[in-house]
Short mmCIF file of N, CA, C and O in Angstrom, two decimals:
data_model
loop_
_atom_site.label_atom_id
_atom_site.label_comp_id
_atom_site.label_asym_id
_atom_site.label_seq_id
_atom_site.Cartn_x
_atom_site.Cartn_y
_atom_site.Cartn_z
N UNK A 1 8.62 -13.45 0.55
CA UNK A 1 7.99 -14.19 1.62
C UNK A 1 6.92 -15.08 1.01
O UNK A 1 6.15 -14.63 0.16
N UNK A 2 6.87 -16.36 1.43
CA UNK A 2 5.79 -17.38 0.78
C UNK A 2 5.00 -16.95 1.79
O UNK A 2 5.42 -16.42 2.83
N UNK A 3 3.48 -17.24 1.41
CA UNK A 3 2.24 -17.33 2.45
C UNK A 3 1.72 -18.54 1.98
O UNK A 3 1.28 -18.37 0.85
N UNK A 4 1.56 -19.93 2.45
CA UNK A 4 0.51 -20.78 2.10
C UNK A 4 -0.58 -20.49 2.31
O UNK A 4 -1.22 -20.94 1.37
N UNK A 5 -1.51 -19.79 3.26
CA UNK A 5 -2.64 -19.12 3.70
C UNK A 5 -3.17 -18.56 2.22
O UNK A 5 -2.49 -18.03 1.34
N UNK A 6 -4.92 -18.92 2.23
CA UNK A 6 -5.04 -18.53 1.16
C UNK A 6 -4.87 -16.78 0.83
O UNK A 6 -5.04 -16.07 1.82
N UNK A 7 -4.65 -16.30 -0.06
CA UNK A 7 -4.68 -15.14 -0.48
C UNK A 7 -5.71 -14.70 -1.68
O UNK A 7 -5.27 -14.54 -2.82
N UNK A 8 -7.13 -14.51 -1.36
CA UNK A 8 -8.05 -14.31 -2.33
C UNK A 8 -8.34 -15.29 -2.76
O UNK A 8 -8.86 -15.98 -1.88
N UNK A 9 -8.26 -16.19 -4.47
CA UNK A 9 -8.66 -17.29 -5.05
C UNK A 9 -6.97 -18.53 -4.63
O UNK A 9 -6.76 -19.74 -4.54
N UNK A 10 -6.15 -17.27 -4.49
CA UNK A 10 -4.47 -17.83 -4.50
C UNK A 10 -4.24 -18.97 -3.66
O UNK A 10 -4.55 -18.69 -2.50
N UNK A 11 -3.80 -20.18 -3.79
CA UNK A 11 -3.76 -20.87 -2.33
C UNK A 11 -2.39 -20.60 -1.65
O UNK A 11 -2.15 -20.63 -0.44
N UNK A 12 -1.10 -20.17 -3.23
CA UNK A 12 -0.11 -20.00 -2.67
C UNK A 12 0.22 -18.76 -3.02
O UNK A 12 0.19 -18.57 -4.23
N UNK A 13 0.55 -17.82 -2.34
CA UNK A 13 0.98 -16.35 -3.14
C UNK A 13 2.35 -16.56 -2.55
O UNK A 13 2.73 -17.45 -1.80
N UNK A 14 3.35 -15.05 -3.30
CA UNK A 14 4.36 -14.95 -2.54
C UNK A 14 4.41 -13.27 -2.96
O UNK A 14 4.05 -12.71 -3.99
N UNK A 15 5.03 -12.74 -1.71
CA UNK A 15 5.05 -11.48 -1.92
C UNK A 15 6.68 -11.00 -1.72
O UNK A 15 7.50 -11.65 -1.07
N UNK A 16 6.87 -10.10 -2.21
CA UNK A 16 8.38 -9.58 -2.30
C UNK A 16 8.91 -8.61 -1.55
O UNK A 16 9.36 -7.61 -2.12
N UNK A 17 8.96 -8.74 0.10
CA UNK A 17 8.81 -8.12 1.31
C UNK A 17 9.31 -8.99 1.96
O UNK A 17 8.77 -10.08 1.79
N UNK A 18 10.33 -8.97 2.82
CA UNK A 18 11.62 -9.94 4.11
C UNK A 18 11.15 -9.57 5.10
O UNK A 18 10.77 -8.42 5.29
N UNK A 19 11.07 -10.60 5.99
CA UNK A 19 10.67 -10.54 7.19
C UNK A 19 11.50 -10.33 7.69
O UNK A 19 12.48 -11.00 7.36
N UNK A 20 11.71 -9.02 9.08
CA UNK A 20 12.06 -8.22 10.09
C UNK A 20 12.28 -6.88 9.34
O UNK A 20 12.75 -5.96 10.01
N UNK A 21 12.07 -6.72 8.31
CA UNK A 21 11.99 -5.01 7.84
C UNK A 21 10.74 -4.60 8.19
O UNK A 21 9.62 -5.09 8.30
N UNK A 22 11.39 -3.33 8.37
CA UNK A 22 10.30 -2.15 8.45
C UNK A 22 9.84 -1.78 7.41
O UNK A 22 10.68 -1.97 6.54
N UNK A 23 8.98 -1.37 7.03
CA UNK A 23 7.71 -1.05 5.94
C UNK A 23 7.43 0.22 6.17
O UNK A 23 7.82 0.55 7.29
N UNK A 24 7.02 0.91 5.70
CA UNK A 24 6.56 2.78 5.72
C UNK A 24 5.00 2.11 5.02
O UNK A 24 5.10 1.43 4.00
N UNK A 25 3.92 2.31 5.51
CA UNK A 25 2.83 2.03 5.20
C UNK A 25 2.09 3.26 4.52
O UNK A 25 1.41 3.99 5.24
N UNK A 26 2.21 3.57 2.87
CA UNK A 26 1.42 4.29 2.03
C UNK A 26 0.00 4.41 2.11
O UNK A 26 -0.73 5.40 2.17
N UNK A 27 -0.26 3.12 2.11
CA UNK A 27 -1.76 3.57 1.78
C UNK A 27 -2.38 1.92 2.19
O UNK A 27 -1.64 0.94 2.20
N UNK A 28 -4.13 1.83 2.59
CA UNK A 28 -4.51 0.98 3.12
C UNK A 28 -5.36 0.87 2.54
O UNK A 28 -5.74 1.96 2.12
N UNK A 29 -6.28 -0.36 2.10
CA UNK A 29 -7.54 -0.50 1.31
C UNK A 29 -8.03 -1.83 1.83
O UNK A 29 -7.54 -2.95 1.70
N UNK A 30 -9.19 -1.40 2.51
CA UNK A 30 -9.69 -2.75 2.85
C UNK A 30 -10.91 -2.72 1.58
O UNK A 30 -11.57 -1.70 1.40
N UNK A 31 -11.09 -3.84 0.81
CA UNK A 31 -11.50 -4.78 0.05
C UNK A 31 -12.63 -4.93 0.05
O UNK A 31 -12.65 -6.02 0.62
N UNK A 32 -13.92 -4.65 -0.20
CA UNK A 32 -15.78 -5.25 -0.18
C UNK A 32 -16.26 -5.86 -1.28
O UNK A 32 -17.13 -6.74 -1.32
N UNK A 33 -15.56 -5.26 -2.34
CA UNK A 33 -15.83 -5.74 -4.11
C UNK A 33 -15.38 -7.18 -3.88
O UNK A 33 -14.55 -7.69 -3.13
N UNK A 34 -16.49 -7.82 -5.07
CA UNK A 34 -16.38 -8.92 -5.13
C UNK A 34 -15.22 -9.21 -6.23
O UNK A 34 -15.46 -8.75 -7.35
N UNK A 35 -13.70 -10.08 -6.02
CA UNK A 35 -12.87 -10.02 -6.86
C UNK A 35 -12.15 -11.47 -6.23
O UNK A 35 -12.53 -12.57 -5.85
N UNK A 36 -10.49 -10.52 -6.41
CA UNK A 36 -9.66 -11.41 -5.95
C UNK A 36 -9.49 -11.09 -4.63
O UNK A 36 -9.05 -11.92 -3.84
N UNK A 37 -9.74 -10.17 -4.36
CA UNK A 37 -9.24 -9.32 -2.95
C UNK A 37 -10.34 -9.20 -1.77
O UNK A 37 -10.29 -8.65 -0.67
N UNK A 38 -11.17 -9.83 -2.33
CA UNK A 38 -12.34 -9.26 -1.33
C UNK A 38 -12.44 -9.94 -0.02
O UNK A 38 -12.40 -11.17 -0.01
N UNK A 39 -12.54 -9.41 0.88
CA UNK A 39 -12.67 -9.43 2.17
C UNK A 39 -11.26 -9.33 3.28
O UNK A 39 -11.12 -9.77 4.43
N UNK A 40 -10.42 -8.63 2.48
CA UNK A 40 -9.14 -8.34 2.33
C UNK A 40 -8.89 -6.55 2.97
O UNK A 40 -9.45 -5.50 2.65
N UNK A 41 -7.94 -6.81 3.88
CA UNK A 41 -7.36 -5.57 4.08
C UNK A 41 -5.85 -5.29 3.46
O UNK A 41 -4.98 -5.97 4.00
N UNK A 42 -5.55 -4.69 2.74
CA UNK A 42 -4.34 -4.57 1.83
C UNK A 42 -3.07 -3.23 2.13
O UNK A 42 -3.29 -2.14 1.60
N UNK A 43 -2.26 -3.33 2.67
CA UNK A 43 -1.47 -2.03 2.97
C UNK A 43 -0.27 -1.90 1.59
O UNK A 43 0.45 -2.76 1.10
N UNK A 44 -0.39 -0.86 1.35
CA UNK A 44 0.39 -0.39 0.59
C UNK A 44 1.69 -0.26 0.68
O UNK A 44 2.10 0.48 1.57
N UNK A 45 2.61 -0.90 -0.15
CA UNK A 45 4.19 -0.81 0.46
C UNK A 45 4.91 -0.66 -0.34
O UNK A 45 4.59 -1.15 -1.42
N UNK A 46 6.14 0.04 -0.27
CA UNK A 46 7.52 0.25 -1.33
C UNK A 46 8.58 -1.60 -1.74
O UNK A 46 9.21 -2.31 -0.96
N UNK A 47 8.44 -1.70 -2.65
CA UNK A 47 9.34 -3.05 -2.38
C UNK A 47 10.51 -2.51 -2.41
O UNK A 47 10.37 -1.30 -2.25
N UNK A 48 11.89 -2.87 -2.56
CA UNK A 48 12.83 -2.87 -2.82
C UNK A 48 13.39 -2.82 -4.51
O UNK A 48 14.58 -2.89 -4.80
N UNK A 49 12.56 -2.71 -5.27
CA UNK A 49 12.51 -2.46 -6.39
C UNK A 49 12.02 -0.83 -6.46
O UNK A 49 12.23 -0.19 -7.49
N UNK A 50 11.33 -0.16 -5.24
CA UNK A 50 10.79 0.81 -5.78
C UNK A 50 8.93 0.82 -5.80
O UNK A 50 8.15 1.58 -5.22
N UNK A 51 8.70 -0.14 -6.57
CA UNK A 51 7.37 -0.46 -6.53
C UNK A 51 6.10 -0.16 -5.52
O UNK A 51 6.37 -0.61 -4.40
N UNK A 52 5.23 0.26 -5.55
CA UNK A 52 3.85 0.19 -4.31
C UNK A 52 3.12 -0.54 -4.74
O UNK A 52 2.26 -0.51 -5.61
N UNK A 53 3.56 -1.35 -3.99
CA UNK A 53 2.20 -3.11 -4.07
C UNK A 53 1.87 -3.20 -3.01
O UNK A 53 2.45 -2.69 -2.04
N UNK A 54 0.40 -4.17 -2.98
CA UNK A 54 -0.23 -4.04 -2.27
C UNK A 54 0.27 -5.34 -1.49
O UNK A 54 1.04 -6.12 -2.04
N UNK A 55 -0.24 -5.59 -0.06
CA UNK A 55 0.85 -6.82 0.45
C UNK A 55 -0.30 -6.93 1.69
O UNK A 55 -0.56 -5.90 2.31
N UNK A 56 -0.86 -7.96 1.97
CA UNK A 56 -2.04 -8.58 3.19
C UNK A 56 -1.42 -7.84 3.81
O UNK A 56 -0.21 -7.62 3.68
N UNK A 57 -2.48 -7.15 4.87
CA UNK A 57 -2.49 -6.58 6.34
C UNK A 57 -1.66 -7.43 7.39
O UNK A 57 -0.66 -7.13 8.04
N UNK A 58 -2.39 -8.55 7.35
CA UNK A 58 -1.74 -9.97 8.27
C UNK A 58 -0.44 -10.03 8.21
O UNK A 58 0.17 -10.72 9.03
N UNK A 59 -0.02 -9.58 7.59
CA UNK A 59 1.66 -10.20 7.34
C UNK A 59 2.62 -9.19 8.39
O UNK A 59 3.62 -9.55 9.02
N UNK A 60 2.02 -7.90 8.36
CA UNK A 60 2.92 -6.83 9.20
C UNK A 60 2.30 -6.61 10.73
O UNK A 60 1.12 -6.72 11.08
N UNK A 61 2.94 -6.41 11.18
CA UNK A 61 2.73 -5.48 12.78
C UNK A 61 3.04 -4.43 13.25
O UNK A 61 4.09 -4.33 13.89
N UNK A 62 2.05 -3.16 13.04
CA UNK A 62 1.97 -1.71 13.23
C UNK A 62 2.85 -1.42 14.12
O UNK A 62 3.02 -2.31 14.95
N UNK A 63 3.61 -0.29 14.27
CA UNK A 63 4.53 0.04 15.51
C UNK A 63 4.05 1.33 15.31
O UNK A 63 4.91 1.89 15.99
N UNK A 64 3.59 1.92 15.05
CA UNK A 64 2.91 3.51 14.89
C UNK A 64 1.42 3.06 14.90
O UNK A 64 0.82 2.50 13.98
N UNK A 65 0.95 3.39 16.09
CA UNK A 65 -0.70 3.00 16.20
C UNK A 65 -1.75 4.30 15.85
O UNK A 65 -2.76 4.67 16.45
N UNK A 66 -1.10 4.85 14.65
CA UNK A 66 -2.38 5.78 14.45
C UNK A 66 -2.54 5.93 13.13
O UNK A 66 -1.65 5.38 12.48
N UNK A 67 -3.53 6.61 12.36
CA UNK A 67 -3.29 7.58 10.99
C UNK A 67 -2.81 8.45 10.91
O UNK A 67 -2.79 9.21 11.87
N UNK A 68 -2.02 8.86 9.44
CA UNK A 68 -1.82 9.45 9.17
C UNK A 68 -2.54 10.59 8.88
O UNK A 68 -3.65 10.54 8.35
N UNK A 69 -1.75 12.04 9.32
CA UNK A 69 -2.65 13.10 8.78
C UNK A 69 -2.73 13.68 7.52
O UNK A 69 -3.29 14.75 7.23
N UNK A 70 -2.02 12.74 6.64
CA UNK A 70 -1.73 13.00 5.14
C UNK A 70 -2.58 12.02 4.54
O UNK A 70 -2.05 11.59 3.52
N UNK A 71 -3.83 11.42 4.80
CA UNK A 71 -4.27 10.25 4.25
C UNK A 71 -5.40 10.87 4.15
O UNK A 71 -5.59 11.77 4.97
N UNK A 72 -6.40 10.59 3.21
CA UNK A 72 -7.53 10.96 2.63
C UNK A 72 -8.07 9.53 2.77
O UNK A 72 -7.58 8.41 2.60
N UNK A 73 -9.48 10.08 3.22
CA UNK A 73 -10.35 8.48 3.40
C UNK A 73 -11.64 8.95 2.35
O UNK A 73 -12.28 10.00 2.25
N UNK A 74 -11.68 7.62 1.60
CA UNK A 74 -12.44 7.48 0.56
C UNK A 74 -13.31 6.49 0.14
O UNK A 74 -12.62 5.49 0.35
N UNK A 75 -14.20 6.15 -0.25
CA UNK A 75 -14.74 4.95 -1.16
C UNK A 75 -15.78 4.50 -1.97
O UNK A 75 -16.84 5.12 -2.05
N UNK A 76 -15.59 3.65 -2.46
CA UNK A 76 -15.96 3.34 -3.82
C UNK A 76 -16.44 1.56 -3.66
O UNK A 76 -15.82 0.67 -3.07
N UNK A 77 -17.64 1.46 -4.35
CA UNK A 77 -18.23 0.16 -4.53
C UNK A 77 -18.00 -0.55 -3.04
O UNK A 77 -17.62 -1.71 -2.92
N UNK A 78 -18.26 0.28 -2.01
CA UNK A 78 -18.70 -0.54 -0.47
C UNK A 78 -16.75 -0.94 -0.28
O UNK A 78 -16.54 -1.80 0.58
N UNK A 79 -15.53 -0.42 -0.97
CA UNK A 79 -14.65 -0.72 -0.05
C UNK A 79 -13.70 0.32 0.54
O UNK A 79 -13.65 1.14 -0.38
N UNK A 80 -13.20 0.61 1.15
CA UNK A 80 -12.63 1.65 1.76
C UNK A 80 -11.21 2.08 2.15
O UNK A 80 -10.55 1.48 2.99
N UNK A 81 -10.72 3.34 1.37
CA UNK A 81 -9.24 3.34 1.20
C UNK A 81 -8.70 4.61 2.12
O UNK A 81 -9.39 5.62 2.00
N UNK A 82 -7.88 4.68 2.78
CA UNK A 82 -6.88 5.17 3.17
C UNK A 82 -5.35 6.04 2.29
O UNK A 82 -4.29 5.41 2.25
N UNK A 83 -5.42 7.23 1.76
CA UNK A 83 -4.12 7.43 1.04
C UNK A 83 -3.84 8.62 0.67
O UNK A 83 -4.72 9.37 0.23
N UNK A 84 -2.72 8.93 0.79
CA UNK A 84 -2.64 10.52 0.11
C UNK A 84 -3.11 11.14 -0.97
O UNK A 84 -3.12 10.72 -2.12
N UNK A 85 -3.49 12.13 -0.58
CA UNK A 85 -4.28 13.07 -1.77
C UNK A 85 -3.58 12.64 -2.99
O UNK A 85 -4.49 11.99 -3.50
N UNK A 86 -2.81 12.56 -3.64
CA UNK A 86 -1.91 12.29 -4.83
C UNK A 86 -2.57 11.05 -5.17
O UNK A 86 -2.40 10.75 -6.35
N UNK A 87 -3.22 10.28 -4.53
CA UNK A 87 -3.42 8.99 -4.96
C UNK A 87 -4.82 8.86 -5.10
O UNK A 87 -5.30 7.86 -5.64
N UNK A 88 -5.71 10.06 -4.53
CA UNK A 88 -6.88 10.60 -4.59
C UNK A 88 -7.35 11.26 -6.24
O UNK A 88 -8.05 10.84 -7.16
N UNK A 89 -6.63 12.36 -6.01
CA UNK A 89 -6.74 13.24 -7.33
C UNK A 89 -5.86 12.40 -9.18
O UNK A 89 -5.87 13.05 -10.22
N UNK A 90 -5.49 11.52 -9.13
CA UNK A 90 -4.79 10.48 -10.02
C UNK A 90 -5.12 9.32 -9.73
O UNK A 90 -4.47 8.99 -8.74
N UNK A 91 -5.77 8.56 -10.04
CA UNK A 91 -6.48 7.32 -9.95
C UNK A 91 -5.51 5.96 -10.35
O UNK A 91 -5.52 4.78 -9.99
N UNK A 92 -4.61 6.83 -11.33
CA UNK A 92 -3.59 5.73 -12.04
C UNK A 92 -2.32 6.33 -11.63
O UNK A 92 -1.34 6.22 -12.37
N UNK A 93 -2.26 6.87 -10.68
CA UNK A 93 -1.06 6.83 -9.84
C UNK A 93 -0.26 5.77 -9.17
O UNK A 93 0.92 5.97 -8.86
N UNK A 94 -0.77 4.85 -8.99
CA UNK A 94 -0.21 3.78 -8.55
C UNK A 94 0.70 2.88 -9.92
O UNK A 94 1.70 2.21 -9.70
N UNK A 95 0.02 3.09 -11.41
CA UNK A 95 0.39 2.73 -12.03
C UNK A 95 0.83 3.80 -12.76
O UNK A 95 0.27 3.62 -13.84
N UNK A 96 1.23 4.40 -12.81
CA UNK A 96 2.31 5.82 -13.45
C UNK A 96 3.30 5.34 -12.14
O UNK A 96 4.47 5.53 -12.47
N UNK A 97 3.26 5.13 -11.62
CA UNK A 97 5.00 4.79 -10.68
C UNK A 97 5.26 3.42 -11.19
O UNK A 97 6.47 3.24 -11.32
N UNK A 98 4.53 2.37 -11.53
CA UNK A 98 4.94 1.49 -11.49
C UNK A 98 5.53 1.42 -13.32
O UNK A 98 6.12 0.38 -13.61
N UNK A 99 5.44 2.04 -13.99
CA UNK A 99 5.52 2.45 -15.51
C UNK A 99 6.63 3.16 -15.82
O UNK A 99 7.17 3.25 -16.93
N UNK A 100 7.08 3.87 -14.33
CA UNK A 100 7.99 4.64 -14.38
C UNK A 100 8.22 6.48 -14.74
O UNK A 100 9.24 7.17 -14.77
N UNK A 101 6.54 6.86 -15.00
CA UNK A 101 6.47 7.71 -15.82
C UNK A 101 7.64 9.07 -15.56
O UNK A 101 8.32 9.07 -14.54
N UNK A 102 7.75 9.91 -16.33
CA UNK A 102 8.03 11.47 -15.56
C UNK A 102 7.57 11.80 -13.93
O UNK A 102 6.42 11.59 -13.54
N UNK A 103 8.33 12.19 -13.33
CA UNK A 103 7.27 12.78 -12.07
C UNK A 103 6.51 11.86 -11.02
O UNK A 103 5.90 12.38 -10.08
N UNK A 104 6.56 10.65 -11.18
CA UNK A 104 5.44 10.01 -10.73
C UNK A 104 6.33 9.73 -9.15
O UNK A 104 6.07 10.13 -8.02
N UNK A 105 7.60 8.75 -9.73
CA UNK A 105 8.94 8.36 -8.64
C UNK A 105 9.22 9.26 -7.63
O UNK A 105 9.25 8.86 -6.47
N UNK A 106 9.50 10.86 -8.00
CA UNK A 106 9.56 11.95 -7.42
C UNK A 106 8.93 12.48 -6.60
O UNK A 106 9.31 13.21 -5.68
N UNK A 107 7.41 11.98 -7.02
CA UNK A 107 5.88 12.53 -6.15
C UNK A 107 5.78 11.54 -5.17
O UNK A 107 5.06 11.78 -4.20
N UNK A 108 6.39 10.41 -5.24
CA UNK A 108 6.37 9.15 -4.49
C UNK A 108 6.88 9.05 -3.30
O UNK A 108 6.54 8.47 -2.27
N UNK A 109 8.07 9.94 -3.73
CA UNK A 109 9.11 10.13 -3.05
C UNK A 109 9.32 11.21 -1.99
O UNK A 109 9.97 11.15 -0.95
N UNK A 110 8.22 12.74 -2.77
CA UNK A 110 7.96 13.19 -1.74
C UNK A 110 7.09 12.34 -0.98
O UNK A 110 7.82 11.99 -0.05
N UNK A 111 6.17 11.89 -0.84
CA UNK A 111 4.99 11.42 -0.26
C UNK A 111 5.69 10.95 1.04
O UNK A 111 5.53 11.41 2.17
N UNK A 112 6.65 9.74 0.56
CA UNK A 112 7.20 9.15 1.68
C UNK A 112 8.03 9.73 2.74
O UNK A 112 8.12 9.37 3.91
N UNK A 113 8.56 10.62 2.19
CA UNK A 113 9.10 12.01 3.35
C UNK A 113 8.40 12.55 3.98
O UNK A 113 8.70 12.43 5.17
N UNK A 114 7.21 13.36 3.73
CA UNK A 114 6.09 13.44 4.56
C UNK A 114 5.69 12.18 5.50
O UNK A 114 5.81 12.51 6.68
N UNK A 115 5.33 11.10 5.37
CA UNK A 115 4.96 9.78 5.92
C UNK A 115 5.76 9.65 6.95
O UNK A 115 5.49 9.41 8.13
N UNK A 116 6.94 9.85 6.35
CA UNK A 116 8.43 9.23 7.66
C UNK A 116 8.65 10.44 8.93
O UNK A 116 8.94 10.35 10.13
N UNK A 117 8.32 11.63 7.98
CA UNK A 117 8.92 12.84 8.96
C UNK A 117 7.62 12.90 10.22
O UNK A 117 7.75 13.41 11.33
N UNK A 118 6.28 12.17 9.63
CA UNK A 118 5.51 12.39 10.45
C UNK A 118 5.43 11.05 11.91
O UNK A 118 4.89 10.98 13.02
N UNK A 119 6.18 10.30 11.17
CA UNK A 119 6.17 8.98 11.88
C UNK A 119 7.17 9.41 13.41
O UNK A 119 7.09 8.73 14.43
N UNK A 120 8.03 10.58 13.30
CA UNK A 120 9.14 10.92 14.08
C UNK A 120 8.17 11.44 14.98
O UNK A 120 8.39 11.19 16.17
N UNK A 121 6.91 12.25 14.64
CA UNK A 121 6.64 13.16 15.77
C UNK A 121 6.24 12.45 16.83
O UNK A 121 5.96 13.03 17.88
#
């Protein structure tokens, strides 16, 4: 998906997410640090590669209007994250999946079973 809208310093980003899919929303981080991201709410998503990247808030539309009860709220340097303990207790969890490590795909994988099975209730 192109966004011309700026994205951080970006004027043009493009993110790797089709419009009319559904998304399973991992994890949420809204942004305070001064960076690329800042003033940014960021949801966490599986691409189609597998991957959890982070992808503008703006772009999706919630159909499950609540939190999760598997999400740990946390933060650090004034910004504030949303995410499963696994992503709490491993800091470089996000990047041990994306690396491919042992275990990481698997833990991912549970995660998202939990996420989905809870999305049913």
């Amino acid at each position: 998906m192109d966004v011309s809208s700026s994205f951080g310093t970006d004027r043009r980003r493009e993110f790797p997410i089709n419009v009319g899919h559904e998304y399973l929303l991992c994890t949420v981080a809204c942004i305070f640090e001064k960076g690329e991201y800042h003033g940014l709410t960021l949801y966490g998503v599986e691409d189609e590669f597998g991957r959890l990247i982070p992808v503008r808030s703006g772009l999706f539309e919630i159909t499950v209007p609540r939190a999760s009860r598997f999400w740990v709220v946390t933060s650090d340097e004034g910004s504030f994250y949303m995410r499963p303990r696994e992503f709490v207790c491993n800091v470089y969890f996000s990047d041990d999946i994306h690396e491919d490590l042992p275990g990481a795909r698997a833990t991912l994988q549970e995660i998202k079973a939990r996420l989905e099975a809870e999305s049913f209730e």
